[in-house]
mmCIF file of C-alpha atoms in Angstrom:
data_model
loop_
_atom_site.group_PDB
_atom_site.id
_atom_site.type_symbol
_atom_site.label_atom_id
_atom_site.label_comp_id
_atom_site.label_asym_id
_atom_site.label_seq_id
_atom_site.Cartn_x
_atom_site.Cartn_y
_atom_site.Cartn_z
ATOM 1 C CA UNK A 26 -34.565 -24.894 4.851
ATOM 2 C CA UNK A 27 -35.592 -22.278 2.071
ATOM 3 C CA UNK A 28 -33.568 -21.537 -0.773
ATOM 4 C CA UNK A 29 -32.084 -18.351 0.526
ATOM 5 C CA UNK A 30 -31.129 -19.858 3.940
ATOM 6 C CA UNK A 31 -29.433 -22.645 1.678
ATOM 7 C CA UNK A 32 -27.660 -20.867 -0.502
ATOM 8 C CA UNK A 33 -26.323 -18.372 2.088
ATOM 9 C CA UNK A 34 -25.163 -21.535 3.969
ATOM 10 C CA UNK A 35 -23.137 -22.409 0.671
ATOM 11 C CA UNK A 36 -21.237 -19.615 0.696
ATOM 12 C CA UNK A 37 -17.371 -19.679 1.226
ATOM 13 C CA UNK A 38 -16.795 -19.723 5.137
ATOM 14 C CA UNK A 39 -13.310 -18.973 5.007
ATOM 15 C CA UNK A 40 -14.412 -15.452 3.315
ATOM 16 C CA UNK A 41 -17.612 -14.779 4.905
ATOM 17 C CA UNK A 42 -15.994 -14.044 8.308
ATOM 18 C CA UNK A 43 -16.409 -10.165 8.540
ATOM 19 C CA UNK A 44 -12.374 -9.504 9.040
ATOM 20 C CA UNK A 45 -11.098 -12.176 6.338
ATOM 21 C CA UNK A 46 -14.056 -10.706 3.931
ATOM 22 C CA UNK A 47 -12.337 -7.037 4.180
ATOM 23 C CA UNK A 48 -8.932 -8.294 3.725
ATOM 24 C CA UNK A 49 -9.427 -10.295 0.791
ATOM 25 C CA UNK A 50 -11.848 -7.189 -0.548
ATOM 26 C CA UNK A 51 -8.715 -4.681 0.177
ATOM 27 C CA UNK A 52 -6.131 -7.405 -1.553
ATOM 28 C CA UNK A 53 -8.688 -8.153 -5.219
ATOM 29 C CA UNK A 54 -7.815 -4.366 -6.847
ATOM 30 C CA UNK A 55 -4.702 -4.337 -5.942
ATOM 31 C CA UNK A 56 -1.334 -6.751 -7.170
ATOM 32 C CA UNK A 57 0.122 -6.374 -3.239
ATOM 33 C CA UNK A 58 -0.194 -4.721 0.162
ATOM 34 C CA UNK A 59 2.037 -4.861 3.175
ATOM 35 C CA UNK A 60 0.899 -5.979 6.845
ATOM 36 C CA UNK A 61 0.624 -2.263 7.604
ATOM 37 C CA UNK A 62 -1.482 -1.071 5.226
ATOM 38 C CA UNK A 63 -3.971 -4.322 6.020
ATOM 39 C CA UNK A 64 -3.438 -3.140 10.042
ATOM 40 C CA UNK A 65 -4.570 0.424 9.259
ATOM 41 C CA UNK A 66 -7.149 -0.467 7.453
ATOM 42 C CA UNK A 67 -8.733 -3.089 9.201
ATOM 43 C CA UNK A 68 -8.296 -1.609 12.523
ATOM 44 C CA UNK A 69 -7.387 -5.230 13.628
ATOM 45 C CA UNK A 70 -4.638 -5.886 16.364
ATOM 46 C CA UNK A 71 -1.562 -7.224 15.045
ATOM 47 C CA UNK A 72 -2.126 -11.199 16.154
ATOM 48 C CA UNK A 73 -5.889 -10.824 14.996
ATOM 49 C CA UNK A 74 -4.621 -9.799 11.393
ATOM 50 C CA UNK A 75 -1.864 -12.317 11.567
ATOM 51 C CA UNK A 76 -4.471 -14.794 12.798
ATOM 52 C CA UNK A 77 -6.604 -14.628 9.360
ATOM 53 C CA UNK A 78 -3.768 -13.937 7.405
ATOM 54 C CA UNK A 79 -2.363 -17.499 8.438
ATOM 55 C CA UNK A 80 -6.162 -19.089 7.743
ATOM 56 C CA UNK A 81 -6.399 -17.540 4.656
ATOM 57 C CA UNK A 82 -2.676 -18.229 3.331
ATOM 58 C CA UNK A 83 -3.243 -22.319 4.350
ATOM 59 C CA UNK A 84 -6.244 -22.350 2.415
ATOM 60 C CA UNK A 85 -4.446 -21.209 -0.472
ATOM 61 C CA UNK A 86 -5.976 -17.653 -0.817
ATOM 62 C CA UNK A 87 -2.907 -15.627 -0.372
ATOM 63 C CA UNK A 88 0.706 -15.768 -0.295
ATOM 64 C CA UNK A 89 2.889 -13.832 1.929
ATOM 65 C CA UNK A 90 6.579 -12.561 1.368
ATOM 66 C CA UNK A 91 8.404 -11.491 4.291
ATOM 67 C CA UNK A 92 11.487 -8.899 2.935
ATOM 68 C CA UNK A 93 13.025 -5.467 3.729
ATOM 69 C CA UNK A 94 12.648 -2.123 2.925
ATOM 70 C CA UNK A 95 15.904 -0.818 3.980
ATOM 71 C CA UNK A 96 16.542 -2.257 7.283
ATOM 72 C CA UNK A 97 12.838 -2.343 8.510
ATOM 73 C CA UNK A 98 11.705 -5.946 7.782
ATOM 74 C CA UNK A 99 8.392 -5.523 6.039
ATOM 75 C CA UNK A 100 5.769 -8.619 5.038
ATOM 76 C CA UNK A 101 4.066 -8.295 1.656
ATOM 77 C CA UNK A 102 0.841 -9.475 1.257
ATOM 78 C CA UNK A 103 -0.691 -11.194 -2.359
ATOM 79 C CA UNK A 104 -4.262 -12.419 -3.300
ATOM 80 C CA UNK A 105 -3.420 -15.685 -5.239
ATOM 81 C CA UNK A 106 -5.370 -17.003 -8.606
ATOM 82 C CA UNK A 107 -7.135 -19.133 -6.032
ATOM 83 C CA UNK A 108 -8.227 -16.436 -3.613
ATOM 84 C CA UNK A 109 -9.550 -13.896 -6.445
ATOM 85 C CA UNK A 110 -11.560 -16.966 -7.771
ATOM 86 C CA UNK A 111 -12.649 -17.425 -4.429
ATOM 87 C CA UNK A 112 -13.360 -13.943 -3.485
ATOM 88 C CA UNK A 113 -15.585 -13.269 -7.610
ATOM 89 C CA UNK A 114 -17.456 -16.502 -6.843
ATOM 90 C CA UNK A 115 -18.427 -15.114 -3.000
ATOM 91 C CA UNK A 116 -19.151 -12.290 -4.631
ATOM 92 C CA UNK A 117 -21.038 -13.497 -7.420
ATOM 93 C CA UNK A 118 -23.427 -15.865 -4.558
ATOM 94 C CA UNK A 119 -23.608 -12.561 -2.648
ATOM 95 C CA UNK A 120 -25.456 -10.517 -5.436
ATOM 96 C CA UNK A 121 -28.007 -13.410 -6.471
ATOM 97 C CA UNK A 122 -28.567 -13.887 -2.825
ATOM 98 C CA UNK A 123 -29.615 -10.167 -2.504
ATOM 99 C CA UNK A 124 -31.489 -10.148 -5.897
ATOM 100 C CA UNK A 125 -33.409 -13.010 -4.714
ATOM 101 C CA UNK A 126 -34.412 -11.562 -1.981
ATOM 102 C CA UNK A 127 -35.043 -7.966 -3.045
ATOM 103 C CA UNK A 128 -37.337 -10.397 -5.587
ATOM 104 C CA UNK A 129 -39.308 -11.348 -2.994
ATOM 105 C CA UNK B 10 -24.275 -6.124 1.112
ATOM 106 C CA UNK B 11 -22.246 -5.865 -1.970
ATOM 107 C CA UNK B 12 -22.677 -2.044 -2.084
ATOM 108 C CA UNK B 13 -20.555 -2.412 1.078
ATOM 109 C CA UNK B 14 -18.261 -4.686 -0.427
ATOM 110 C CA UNK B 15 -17.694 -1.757 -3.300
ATOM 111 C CA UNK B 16 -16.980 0.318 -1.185
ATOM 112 C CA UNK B 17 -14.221 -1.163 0.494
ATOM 113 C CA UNK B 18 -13.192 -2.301 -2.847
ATOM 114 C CA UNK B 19 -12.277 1.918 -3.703
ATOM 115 C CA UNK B 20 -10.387 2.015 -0.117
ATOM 116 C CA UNK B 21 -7.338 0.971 -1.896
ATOM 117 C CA UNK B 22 -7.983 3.557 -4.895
ATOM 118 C CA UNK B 23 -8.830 6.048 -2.354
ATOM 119 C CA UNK B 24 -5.148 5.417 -0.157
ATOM 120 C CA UNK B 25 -3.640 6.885 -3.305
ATOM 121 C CA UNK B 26 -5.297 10.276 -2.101
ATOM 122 C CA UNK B 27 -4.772 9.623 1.884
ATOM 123 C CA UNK B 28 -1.505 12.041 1.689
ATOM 124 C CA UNK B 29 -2.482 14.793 -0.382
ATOM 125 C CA UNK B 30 0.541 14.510 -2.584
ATOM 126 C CA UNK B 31 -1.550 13.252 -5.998
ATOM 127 C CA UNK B 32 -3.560 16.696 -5.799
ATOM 128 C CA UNK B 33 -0.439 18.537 -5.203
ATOM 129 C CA UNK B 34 1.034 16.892 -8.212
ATOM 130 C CA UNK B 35 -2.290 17.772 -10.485
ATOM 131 C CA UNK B 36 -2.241 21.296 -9.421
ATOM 132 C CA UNK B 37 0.945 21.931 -9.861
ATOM 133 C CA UNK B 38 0.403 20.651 -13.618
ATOM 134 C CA UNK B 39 -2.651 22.698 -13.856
ATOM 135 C CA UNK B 40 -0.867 25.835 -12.215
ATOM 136 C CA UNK B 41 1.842 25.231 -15.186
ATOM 137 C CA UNK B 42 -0.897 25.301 -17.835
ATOM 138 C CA UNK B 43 -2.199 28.501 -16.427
ATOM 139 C CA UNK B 44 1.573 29.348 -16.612
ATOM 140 C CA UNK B 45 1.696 28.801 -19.908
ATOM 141 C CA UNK B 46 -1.504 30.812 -21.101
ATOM 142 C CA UNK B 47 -0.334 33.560 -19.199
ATOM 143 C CA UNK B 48 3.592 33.765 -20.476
ATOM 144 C CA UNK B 49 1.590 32.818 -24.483
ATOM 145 C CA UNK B 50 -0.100 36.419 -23.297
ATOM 146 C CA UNK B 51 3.031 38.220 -22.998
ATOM 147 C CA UNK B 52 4.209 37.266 -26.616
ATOM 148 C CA UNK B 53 3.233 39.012 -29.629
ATOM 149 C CA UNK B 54 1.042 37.498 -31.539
ATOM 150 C CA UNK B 55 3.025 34.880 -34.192
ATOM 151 C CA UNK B 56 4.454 31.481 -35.098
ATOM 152 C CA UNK B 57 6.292 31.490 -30.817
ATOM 153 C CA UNK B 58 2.862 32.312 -29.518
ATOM 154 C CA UNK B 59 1.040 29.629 -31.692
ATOM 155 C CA UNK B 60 3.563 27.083 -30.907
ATOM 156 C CA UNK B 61 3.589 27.340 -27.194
ATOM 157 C CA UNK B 62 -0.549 27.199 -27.444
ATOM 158 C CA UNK B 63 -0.696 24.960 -29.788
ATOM 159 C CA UNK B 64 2.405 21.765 -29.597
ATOM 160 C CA UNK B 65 4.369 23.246 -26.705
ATOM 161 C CA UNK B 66 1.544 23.112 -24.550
ATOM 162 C CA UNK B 67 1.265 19.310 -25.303
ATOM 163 C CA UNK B 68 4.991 18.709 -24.693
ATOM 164 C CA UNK B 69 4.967 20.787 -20.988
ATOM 165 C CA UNK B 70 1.788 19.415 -19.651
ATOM 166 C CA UNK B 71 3.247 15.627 -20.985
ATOM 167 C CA UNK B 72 6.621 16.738 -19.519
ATOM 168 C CA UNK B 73 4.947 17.925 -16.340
ATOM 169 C CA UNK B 74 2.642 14.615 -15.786
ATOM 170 C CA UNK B 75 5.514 12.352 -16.678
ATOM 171 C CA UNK B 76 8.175 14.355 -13.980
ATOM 172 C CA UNK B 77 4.752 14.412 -11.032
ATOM 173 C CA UNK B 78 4.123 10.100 -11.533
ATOM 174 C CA UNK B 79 7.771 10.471 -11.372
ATOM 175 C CA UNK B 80 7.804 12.038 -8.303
ATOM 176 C CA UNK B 81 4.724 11.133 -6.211
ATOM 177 C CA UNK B 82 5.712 7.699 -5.781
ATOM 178 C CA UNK B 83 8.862 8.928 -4.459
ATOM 179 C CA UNK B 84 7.688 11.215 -2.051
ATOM 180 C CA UNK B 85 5.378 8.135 -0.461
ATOM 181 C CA UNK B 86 7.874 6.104 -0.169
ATOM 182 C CA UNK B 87 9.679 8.876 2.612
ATOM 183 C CA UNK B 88 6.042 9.773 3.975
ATOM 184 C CA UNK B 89 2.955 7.328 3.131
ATOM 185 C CA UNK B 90 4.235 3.891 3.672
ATOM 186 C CA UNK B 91 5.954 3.790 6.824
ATOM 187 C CA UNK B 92 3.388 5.549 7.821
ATOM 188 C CA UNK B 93 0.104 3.656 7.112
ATOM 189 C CA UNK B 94 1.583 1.381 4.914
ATOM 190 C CA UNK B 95 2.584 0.322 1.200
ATOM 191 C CA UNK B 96 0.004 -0.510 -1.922
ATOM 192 C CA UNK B 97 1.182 -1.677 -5.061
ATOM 193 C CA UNK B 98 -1.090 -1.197 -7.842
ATOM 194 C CA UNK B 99 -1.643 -3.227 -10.591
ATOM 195 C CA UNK B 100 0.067 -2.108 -13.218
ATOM 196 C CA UNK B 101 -0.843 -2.263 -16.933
ATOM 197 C CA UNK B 102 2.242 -3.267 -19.167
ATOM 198 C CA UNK B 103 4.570 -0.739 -20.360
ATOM 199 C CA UNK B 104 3.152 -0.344 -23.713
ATOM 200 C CA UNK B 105 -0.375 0.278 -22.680
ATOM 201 C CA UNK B 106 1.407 2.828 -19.617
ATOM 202 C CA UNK B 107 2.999 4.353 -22.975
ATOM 203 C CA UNK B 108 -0.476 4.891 -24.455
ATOM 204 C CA UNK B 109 -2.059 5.785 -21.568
ATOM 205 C CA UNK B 110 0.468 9.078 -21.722
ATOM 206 C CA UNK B 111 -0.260 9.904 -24.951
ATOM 207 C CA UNK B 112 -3.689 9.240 -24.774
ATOM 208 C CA UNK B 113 -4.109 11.835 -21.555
ATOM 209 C CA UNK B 114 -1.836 14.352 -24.005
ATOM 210 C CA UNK B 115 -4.257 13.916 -26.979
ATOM 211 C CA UNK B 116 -7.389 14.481 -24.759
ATOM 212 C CA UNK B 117 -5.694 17.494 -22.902
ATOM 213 C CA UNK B 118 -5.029 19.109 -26.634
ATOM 214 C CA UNK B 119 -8.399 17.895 -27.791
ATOM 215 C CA UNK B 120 -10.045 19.583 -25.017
ATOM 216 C CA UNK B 121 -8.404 22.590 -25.876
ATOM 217 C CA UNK B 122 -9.561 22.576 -29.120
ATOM 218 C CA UNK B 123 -13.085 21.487 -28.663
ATOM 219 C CA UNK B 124 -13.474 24.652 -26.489
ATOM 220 C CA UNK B 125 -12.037 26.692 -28.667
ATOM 221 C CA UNK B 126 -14.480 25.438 -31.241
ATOM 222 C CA UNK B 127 -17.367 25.136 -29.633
ATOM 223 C CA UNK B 128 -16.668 28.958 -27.663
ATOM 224 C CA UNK B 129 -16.628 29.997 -31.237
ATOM 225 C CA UNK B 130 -20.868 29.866 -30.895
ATOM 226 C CA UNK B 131 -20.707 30.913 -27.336
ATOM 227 C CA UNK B 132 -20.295 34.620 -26.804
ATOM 228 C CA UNK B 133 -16.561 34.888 -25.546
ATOM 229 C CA UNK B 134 -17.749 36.096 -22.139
ATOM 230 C CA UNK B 135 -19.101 32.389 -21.273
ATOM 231 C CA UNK B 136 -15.703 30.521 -22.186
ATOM 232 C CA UNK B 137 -14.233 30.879 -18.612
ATOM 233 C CA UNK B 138 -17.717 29.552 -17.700
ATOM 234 C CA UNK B 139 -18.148 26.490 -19.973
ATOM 235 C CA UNK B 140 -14.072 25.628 -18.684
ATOM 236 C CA UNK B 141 -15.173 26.257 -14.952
ATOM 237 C CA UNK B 142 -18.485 23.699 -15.439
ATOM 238 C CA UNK B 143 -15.943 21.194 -17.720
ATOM 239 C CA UNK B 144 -13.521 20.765 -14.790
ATOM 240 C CA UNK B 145 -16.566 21.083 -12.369
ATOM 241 C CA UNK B 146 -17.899 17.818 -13.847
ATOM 242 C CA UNK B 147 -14.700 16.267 -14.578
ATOM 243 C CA UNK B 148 -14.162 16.607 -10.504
ATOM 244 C CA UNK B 149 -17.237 15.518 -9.241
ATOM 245 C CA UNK B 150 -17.011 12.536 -11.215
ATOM 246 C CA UNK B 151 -13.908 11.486 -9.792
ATOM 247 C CA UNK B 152 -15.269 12.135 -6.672
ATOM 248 C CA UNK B 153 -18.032 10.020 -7.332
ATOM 249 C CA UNK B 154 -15.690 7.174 -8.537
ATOM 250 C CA UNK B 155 -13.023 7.125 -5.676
ATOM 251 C CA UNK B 156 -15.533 8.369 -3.510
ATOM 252 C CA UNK B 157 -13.797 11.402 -1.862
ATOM 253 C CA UNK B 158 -16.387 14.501 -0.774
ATOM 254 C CA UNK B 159 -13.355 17.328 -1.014
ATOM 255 C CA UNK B 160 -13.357 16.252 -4.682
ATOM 256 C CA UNK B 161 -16.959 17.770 -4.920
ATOM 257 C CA UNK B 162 -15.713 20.959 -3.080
ATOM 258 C CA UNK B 163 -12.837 21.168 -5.963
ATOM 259 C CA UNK B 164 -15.803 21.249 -8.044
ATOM 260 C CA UNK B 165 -17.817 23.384 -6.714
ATOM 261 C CA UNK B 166 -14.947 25.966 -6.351
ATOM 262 C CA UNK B 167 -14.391 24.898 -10.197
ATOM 263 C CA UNK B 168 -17.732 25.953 -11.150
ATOM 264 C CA UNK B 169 -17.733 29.326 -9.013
ATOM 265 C CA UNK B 170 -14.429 30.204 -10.700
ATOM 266 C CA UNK B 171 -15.667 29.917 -13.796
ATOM 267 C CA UNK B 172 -18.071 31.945 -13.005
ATOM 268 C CA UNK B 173 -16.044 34.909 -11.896
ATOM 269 C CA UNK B 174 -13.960 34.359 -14.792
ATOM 270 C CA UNK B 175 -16.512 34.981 -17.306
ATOM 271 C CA UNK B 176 -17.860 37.807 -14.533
ATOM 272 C CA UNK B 177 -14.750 39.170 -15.161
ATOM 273 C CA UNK B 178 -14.515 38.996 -18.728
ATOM 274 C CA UNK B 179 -10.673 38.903 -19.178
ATOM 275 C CA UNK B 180 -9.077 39.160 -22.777
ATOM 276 C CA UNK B 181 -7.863 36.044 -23.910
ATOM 277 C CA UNK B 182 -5.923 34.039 -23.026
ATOM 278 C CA UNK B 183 -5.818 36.110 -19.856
ATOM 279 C CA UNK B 184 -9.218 34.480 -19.302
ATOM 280 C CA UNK B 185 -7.406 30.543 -19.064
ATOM 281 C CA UNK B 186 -4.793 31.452 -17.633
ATOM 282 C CA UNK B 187 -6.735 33.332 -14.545
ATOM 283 C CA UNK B 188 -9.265 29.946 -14.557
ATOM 284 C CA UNK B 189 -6.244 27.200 -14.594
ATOM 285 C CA UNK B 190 -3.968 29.397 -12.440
ATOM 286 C CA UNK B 191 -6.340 29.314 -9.558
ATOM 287 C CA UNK B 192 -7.629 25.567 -10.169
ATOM 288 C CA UNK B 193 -3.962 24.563 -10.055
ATOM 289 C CA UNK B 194 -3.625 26.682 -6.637
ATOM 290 C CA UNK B 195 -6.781 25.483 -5.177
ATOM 291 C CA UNK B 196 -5.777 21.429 -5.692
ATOM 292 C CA UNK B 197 -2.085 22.773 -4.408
ATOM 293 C CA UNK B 198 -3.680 24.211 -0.988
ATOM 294 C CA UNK B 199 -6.159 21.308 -0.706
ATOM 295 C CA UNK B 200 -3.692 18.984 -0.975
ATOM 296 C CA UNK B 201 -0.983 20.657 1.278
ATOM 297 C CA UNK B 202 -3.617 20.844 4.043
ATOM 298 C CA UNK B 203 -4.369 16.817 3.809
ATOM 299 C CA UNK B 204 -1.006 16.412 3.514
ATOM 300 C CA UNK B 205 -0.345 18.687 6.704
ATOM 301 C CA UNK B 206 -3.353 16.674 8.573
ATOM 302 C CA UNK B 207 -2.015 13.190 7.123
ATOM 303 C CA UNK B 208 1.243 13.891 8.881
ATOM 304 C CA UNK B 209 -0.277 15.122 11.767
ATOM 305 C CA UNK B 210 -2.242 12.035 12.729
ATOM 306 C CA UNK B 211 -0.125 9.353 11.869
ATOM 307 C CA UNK B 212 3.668 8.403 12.402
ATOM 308 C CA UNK B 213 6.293 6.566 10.713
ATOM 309 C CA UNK B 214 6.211 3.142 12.825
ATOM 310 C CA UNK B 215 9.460 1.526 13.558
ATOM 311 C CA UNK B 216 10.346 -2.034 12.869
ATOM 312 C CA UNK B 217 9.815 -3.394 16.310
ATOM 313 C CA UNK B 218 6.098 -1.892 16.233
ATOM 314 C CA UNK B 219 5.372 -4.292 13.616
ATOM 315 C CA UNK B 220 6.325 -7.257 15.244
ATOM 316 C CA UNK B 221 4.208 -9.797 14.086
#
């Protein structure tokens, strides 16, 4: 296996799949989002976003709040310490990934 | 790849702007310093006039920003969120917020004088010109940042009303307040409209439509 195909096989599964990847890319500039705004903006159906929500919060990633605003329940959602780290060292494998091969 | 992943990264900075109400806020604060060059017109020249151009303008346009971050978030709270949804930002802490006021303040006043300065080598006729281009770039580089196109048609209109304001070569400070009058009305109509489009194609959702 070359060193590209390696490396890109090193990367952080849990991230690379394209839906979790533009959740946790919505949640890193931000301090919180609710499930909305993450429905909206994925375009995902609600037990899709739920879905990787749930995979992402067991591995530690993110934490979710469920509360109220007013009477409507509403479900916050937060990147944790564990899931930026995750998300800057994805990112980080990403770029040399891409430099190597724009290298070449 | 990871010019795709920047751009998703400015989605969230770019929500901010999804209703319209930010450029409504700006333009009404840039209406109000139009407001204020024109009413500095109407006194006689003196210590009131020099005051209002000089420290007052400072304190409105300070007054004016601190009452529209008042009221934006406000206003998304009844329309944005339950609409498409609620962002929290991070926040820096309150003493930096603090500086970050005074700092936008200090640059508004030391943009004021910096034209006035450097107009002093420009023939007076270019002024409204060299204030058209300065917002002009100050808008397309937000537009670059958050990556909004209307931001570059702000600009553009910017630039073209600086133009006509030097075209029209109005006394001072008739001149600023004819260039920051209209800016302020143009961000007030563009922003009305994506408000009016905003509400148009989406709709508060109800609790049970969330039920996850």
């Amino acid at each position: 296996m070359s060193d590209e195909l390696r490396q890109m096989a090193d990367v952080d599964r849990l991230i690379h799949e394209p839906a979790r990847l533009l959740i946790v890319t919505l949640l890193y500039p931000v301090e919180k989002v609710d499930f909305l705004y993450l429905l909206h903006e994925t375009q995902l159906t609600k037990g899709n976003l739920s879905a990787h929500l749930s995979k992402l919060e067991d591995a530690g990633y993110l934490s979710i709040e469920k509360t109220y605003r007013g009477k409507i329940p509403q479900t916050l959602i937060r990147l944790n310490p564990a899931g930026r780290k995750a998300f800057e060292d994805y990112r980080e494998k990403l770029k040399r990934i891409v430099n190597r091969i724009s290298q070449d | 790849m990871t010019d795709l992943l920047q751009n998703d990264l400015n989605r969230p900075q770019r929500y901010w702007y999804v209703d319209g109400l930010a450029e409504m806020a700006g333009g009404a604060v840039i209406t109000l310093i139009g407001l204020v060059y024109a009413v500095s017109g109407w006194l006689p020249q003196g210590l009131a006039r020099g005051l209002l151009i000089g420290p007052g303008q400072i304190i409105i346009i300070l007054g004016a920003g601190l009452l529209a971050r008042w009221a934006v978030p406000r206003l998304k709270e009844r329309l944005t969120y339950p609409r498409t949804g609620y962002v929290e930002y991070q926040r820096p802490v309150r003493s930096r917020r603090l500086a970050r006021v005074f700092m936008a303040g200090l640059l508004g006043f030391a943009i004021t004088v910096l034209t006035a300065f450097l107009g002093r080598g420009l023939p007076e006729r270019l002024w409204s010109f060299f204030i058209g281009l300065t917002l002009a770039l100050a808008f397309a580089y937000l537009g670059a940042r958050i990556g909004l196109p209307r931001f570059y048609a702000l600009a553009g209109f910017s630039l073209l009303l600086g133009a006509a304001g030097s075209w029209l070569n109005l006394p001072d400070p008739w001149s600023a307040a004819f260039i920051f009058g209209l800016e302020g009305l143009a961000w007030l109509v563009c922003g009305a409209l994506v408000l009016r489009h905003y509400l148009r194609s989406t709709r508060p959702l109800e609790g049970e439509d969330l039920d996850e």
